[in-house]
Short mmCIF file of C-alpha atoms in Angstrom, two decimals:
data_model
loop_
_atom_site.label_atom_id
_atom_site.label_comp_id
_atom_site.label_asym_id
_atom_site.label_seq_id
_atom_site.Cartn_x
_atom_site.Cartn_y
_atom_site.Cartn_z
CA GLY A 1 0.00 0.00 0.00
CA ALA A 2 3.07 2.27 0.04
CA GLY A 3 3.73 4.94 -2.54
CA VAL A 4 6.31 4.92 -5.28
CA SER A 5 9.72 3.98 -3.92
CA GLN A 6 13.11 4.61 -5.43
CA SER A 7 16.56 3.36 -4.60
CA PRO A 8 19.15 4.37 -3.81
CA SER A 9 18.13 7.73 -2.39
CA ASN A 10 21.60 9.07 -3.09
CA LYS A 11 24.29 7.86 -5.43
CA VAL A 12 27.79 9.26 -5.81
CA THR A 13 29.83 7.87 -8.66
CA GLU A 14 32.94 8.63 -10.62
CA LYS A 15 32.85 9.91 -14.16
CA GLY A 16 32.83 7.03 -16.61
CA LYS A 17 31.14 4.53 -14.30
CA ASP A 18 27.75 2.96 -14.98
CA VAL A 19 24.85 3.42 -12.56
CA GLU A 20 21.48 1.75 -12.09
CA LEU A 21 18.54 3.48 -10.50
CA ARG A 22 15.51 1.52 -9.38
CA CYS A 23 11.84 2.39 -9.19
CA ASP A 24 9.05 0.41 -7.55
CA PRO A 25 5.71 1.84 -8.71
CA ILE A 26 2.45 1.61 -6.85
CA SER A 27 0.96 -1.85 -7.22
CA GLY A 28 -1.54 -1.97 -10.06
CA HIS A 29 -0.28 1.14 -11.80
CA THR A 30 0.27 0.37 -15.45
CA ALA A 31 2.01 3.59 -16.44
CA LEU A 32 5.51 4.45 -15.26
CA TYR A 33 7.51 7.58 -16.03
CA TRP A 34 11.11 8.64 -15.49
CA TYR A 35 12.04 12.30 -15.20
CA ARG A 36 15.25 14.21 -14.53
CA GLN A 37 15.30 17.31 -12.35
CA SER A 38 18.35 19.51 -12.45
CA LEU A 39 19.01 22.40 -10.10
CA GLY A 40 16.77 25.30 -11.00
CA GLN A 41 15.16 23.38 -13.82
CA GLY A 42 11.79 21.81 -14.22
CA LEU A 43 11.11 18.17 -14.73
CA GLU A 44 12.63 16.81 -17.92
CA PHE A 45 10.79 13.80 -19.29
CA LEU A 46 13.02 10.83 -20.06
CA ILE A 47 10.93 7.73 -20.81
CA TYR A 48 7.57 6.17 -20.06
CA PHE A 49 6.12 2.68 -20.03
CA GLN A 50 2.49 1.71 -20.46
CA GLY A 51 1.61 -1.91 -19.83
CA ASN A 52 3.17 -4.18 -22.42
CA SER A 53 3.44 -1.50 -25.08
CA ALA A 54 6.78 -0.38 -26.43
CA PRO A 55 8.15 2.39 -24.20
CA ASP A 56 8.28 5.99 -25.33
CA LYS A 57 11.98 6.77 -25.24
CA SER A 58 11.72 10.16 -26.90
CA GLY A 59 13.09 12.04 -23.89
CA LEU A 60 16.29 10.08 -23.36
CA PRO A 61 19.15 12.58 -23.84
CA SER A 62 21.67 10.15 -25.29
CA ASP A 63 22.26 6.49 -26.02
CA ARG A 64 24.05 6.22 -22.68
CA PHE A 65 20.61 6.23 -21.08
CA SER A 66 18.35 3.20 -21.12
CA ALA A 67 15.53 1.82 -19.06
CA GLU A 68 13.59 -1.36 -18.70
CA ARG A 69 10.53 -2.46 -16.86
CA THR A 70 10.32 -6.08 -15.85
CA GLY A 71 7.00 -7.83 -15.47
CA GLY A 72 5.13 -4.59 -15.81
CA SER A 73 6.28 -3.51 -12.36
CA VAL A 74 9.79 -2.57 -11.25
CA SER A 75 11.80 -0.34 -13.55
CA THR A 76 15.52 0.28 -13.78
CA LEU A 77 17.11 3.34 -15.36
CA THR A 78 20.69 2.72 -16.43
CA ILE A 79 23.20 5.41 -17.25
CA GLN A 80 26.38 4.19 -18.86
CA ARG A 81 29.71 6.01 -18.79
CA THR A 82 28.32 8.73 -16.56
CA GLN A 83 29.28 12.33 -17.16
CA GLN A 84 29.23 15.26 -14.74
CA GLU A 85 26.27 16.77 -16.57
CA ASP A 86 24.27 13.68 -15.61
CA SER A 87 24.25 14.91 -12.01
CA ALA A 88 20.61 15.53 -11.11
CA VAL A 89 17.67 14.12 -9.20
CA TYR A 90 16.02 11.29 -11.11
CA LEU A 91 12.33 10.98 -10.38
CA CYS A 92 10.02 8.11 -11.09
CA ALA A 93 6.24 8.41 -11.24
CA SER A 94 3.40 6.01 -11.83
CA SER A 95 -0.27 6.28 -12.60
CA PHE A 96 -3.18 3.92 -13.01
CA THR A 97 -3.25 4.59 -16.74
CA THR A 98 -1.59 7.03 -19.07
CA SER A 99 -4.72 9.13 -19.00
CA LEU A 100 -4.00 11.85 -16.48
CA LEU A 101 -7.57 13.07 -16.72
CA GLY A 102 -8.67 12.05 -13.28
CA ASN A 103 -5.75 9.69 -12.78
CA GLU A 104 -3.13 11.23 -10.56
CA GLN A 105 0.55 10.77 -11.34
CA PHE A 106 2.31 9.76 -8.13
CA PHE A 107 5.98 10.59 -7.77
CA GLY A 108 8.68 8.82 -5.80
CA PRO A 109 11.17 10.75 -3.64
CA GLY A 110 13.84 10.57 -6.30
CA THR A 111 17.45 9.46 -6.50
CA ARG A 112 20.05 12.19 -6.22
CA LEU A 113 22.90 11.31 -8.55
CA THR A 114 26.26 13.04 -8.20
CA VAL A 115 28.95 12.35 -10.76
CA LEU A 116 32.40 13.41 -9.61
CA GLN B 1 11.89 25.45 -26.90
CA GLN B 2 10.10 25.88 -23.61
CA GLN B 3 6.48 24.95 -24.17
CA VAL B 4 5.24 26.01 -20.74
CA LYS B 5 6.65 29.23 -19.37
CA GLN B 6 6.36 29.74 -15.63
CA SER B 7 6.96 32.88 -13.62
CA PRO B 8 8.24 34.09 -11.30
CA GLN B 9 11.22 31.85 -10.66
CA SER B 10 11.08 32.73 -6.97
CA LEU B 11 8.54 34.41 -4.76
CA ILE B 12 8.63 35.69 -1.19
CA VAL B 13 5.35 36.41 0.55
CA GLN B 14 4.42 37.38 4.07
CA LYS B 15 2.17 35.10 6.07
CA GLY B 16 -1.43 35.82 5.27
CA GLY B 17 -0.64 37.26 1.86
CA ILE B 18 -1.61 36.02 -1.58
CA SER B 19 0.89 34.06 -3.66
CA ILE B 20 0.39 34.18 -7.41
CA ILE B 21 2.26 32.01 -9.90
CA ASN B 22 1.67 32.33 -13.62
CA CYS B 23 2.08 29.96 -16.54
CA ALA B 24 1.66 30.39 -20.26
CA TYR B 25 1.60 27.83 -23.05
CA GLU B 26 1.63 27.74 -26.82
CA ASN B 27 0.32 24.32 -27.78
CA THR B 28 -3.45 24.53 -28.22
CA ALA B 29 -3.65 20.75 -27.96
CA PHE B 30 -3.04 20.98 -24.22
CA ASP B 31 -6.29 20.24 -22.41
CA TYR B 32 -5.32 19.37 -18.84
CA PHE B 33 -3.36 21.64 -16.53
CA PRO B 34 -2.14 20.24 -13.21
CA TRP B 35 -0.13 22.02 -10.54
CA TYR B 36 2.39 20.16 -8.41
CA GLN B 37 3.87 21.03 -5.03
CA GLN B 38 7.32 19.81 -4.10
CA PHE B 39 8.95 19.99 -0.69
CA PRO B 40 12.72 19.62 -0.33
CA GLY B 41 13.83 16.02 -0.57
CA LYS B 42 10.44 14.85 -1.77
CA GLY B 43 8.91 14.13 -5.13
CA PRO B 44 6.28 16.46 -6.57
CA ALA B 45 2.69 15.87 -5.48
CA LEU B 46 -0.45 16.84 -7.37
CA LEU B 47 -1.99 19.91 -5.77
CA ILE B 48 -4.86 20.90 -8.03
CA ALA B 49 -5.72 20.57 -11.70
CA ILE B 50 -8.07 22.18 -14.20
CA ARG B 51 -9.51 21.44 -17.62
CA PRO B 52 -10.16 24.24 -20.11
CA ASP B 53 -13.94 23.92 -19.93
CA VAL B 54 -13.91 25.96 -16.71
CA SER B 55 -12.25 29.28 -15.98
CA GLU B 56 -11.61 28.73 -12.32
CA LYS B 57 -11.24 25.90 -9.84
CA LYS B 58 -10.91 26.32 -6.10
CA GLU B 59 -9.81 23.84 -3.49
CA GLY B 60 -9.45 25.32 -0.05
CA ARG B 61 -6.91 28.14 -0.18
CA PHE B 62 -5.71 27.13 -3.65
CA THR B 63 -7.33 28.46 -6.82
CA ILE B 64 -6.48 27.93 -10.47
CA SER B 65 -7.56 30.64 -12.89
CA PHE B 66 -7.58 29.69 -16.55
CA ASN B 67 -7.72 32.00 -19.57
CA LYS B 68 -8.11 29.88 -22.67
CA SER B 69 -7.95 32.72 -25.18
CA ALA B 70 -4.73 34.04 -23.69
CA LYS B 71 -3.36 30.53 -23.17
CA GLN B 72 -2.50 31.37 -19.61
CA PHE B 73 -3.27 29.87 -16.24
CA SER B 74 -2.29 30.80 -12.75
CA LEU B 75 -2.21 29.47 -9.21
CA HIS B 76 -3.38 31.66 -6.37
CA ILE B 77 -2.62 30.71 -2.79
CA MET B 78 -4.80 32.70 -0.43
CA ASP B 79 -3.81 33.37 3.18
CA SER B 80 -0.35 31.97 2.48
CA GLN B 81 1.23 30.04 5.35
CA PRO B 82 4.86 29.17 6.13
CA GLY B 83 3.92 25.53 5.51
CA ASP B 84 3.17 26.46 1.91
CA SER B 85 6.88 27.16 1.37
CA ALA B 86 7.80 24.79 -1.43
CA THR B 87 8.51 24.66 -5.14
CA TYR B 88 5.46 24.78 -7.37
CA PHE B 89 5.35 23.42 -10.90
CA CYS B 90 2.67 23.98 -13.47
CA ALA B 91 2.22 21.44 -16.22
CA ALA B 92 0.21 20.90 -19.35
CA VAL B 93 -0.99 17.69 -20.94
CA ALA B 94 -2.46 16.91 -24.35
CA SER B 95 -4.89 14.09 -23.69
CA GLY B 96 -5.08 13.32 -27.38
CA GLY B 97 -1.35 12.85 -27.50
CA SER B 98 1.14 10.98 -25.41
CA TYR B 99 -0.20 12.04 -22.00
CA ILE B 100 3.33 13.08 -21.05
CA PRO B 101 3.11 16.30 -19.02
CA THR B 102 5.16 19.29 -20.10
CA PHE B 103 6.35 21.05 -16.97
CA GLY B 104 7.22 24.63 -16.24
CA ARG B 105 10.58 25.32 -14.62
CA GLY B 106 9.11 25.79 -11.17
CA THR B 107 8.62 28.61 -8.68
CA SER B 108 10.31 28.57 -5.31
CA LEU B 109 7.86 30.04 -2.81
CA ILE B 110 8.96 31.24 0.61
CA VAL B 111 6.30 32.40 3.05
CA HIS B 112 7.73 34.39 5.94
CA PRO B 113 6.05 34.03 9.32
#
């Protein structure tokens, strides 16, 4: 019955390393979104999943970014060969469907990624 | 290209005052306009939302005003309280499209006691 959870809450890594960020959506939610929030910036859409449909990857900034969603539940965002400009808070959200009309999008607390 | 422009970037209000945050959009396909509230260290949470078939929606001290012809909408926080200090994001969604919200850049609100 808990909300969207994300792990780790904080991640410090060295430039060039790969990182994996995890999102556990609310049970039963079919839609899952990843966003990036940089200091002083709004939420930048990265990717979303809806059920078994092919994900919309239109927001991924480069081919170093990828995400998967296993079994229609847990999702992992992977950033390969991290760069300092990847430093940001990565937010995951889920909703019952992709229709936001009357279906609230619930956000997790985010993972703060720092690339040294 | 920023599709949803939000202003001001920061706002300081005295307790009991009115906080006003404005957003403007260009895409006429947008037909759902939610506002999110984010406290430090937390993810955004839906605060209030409006569809363009109404010009105003009020929930407690929070009111959205919507001007379809001007393609503008605003959030008014009446009787602002220190607990309202947070970052506020407006967003716009095209329900006939991908349902992916386009967010404004956020407004950092500080309410002084």
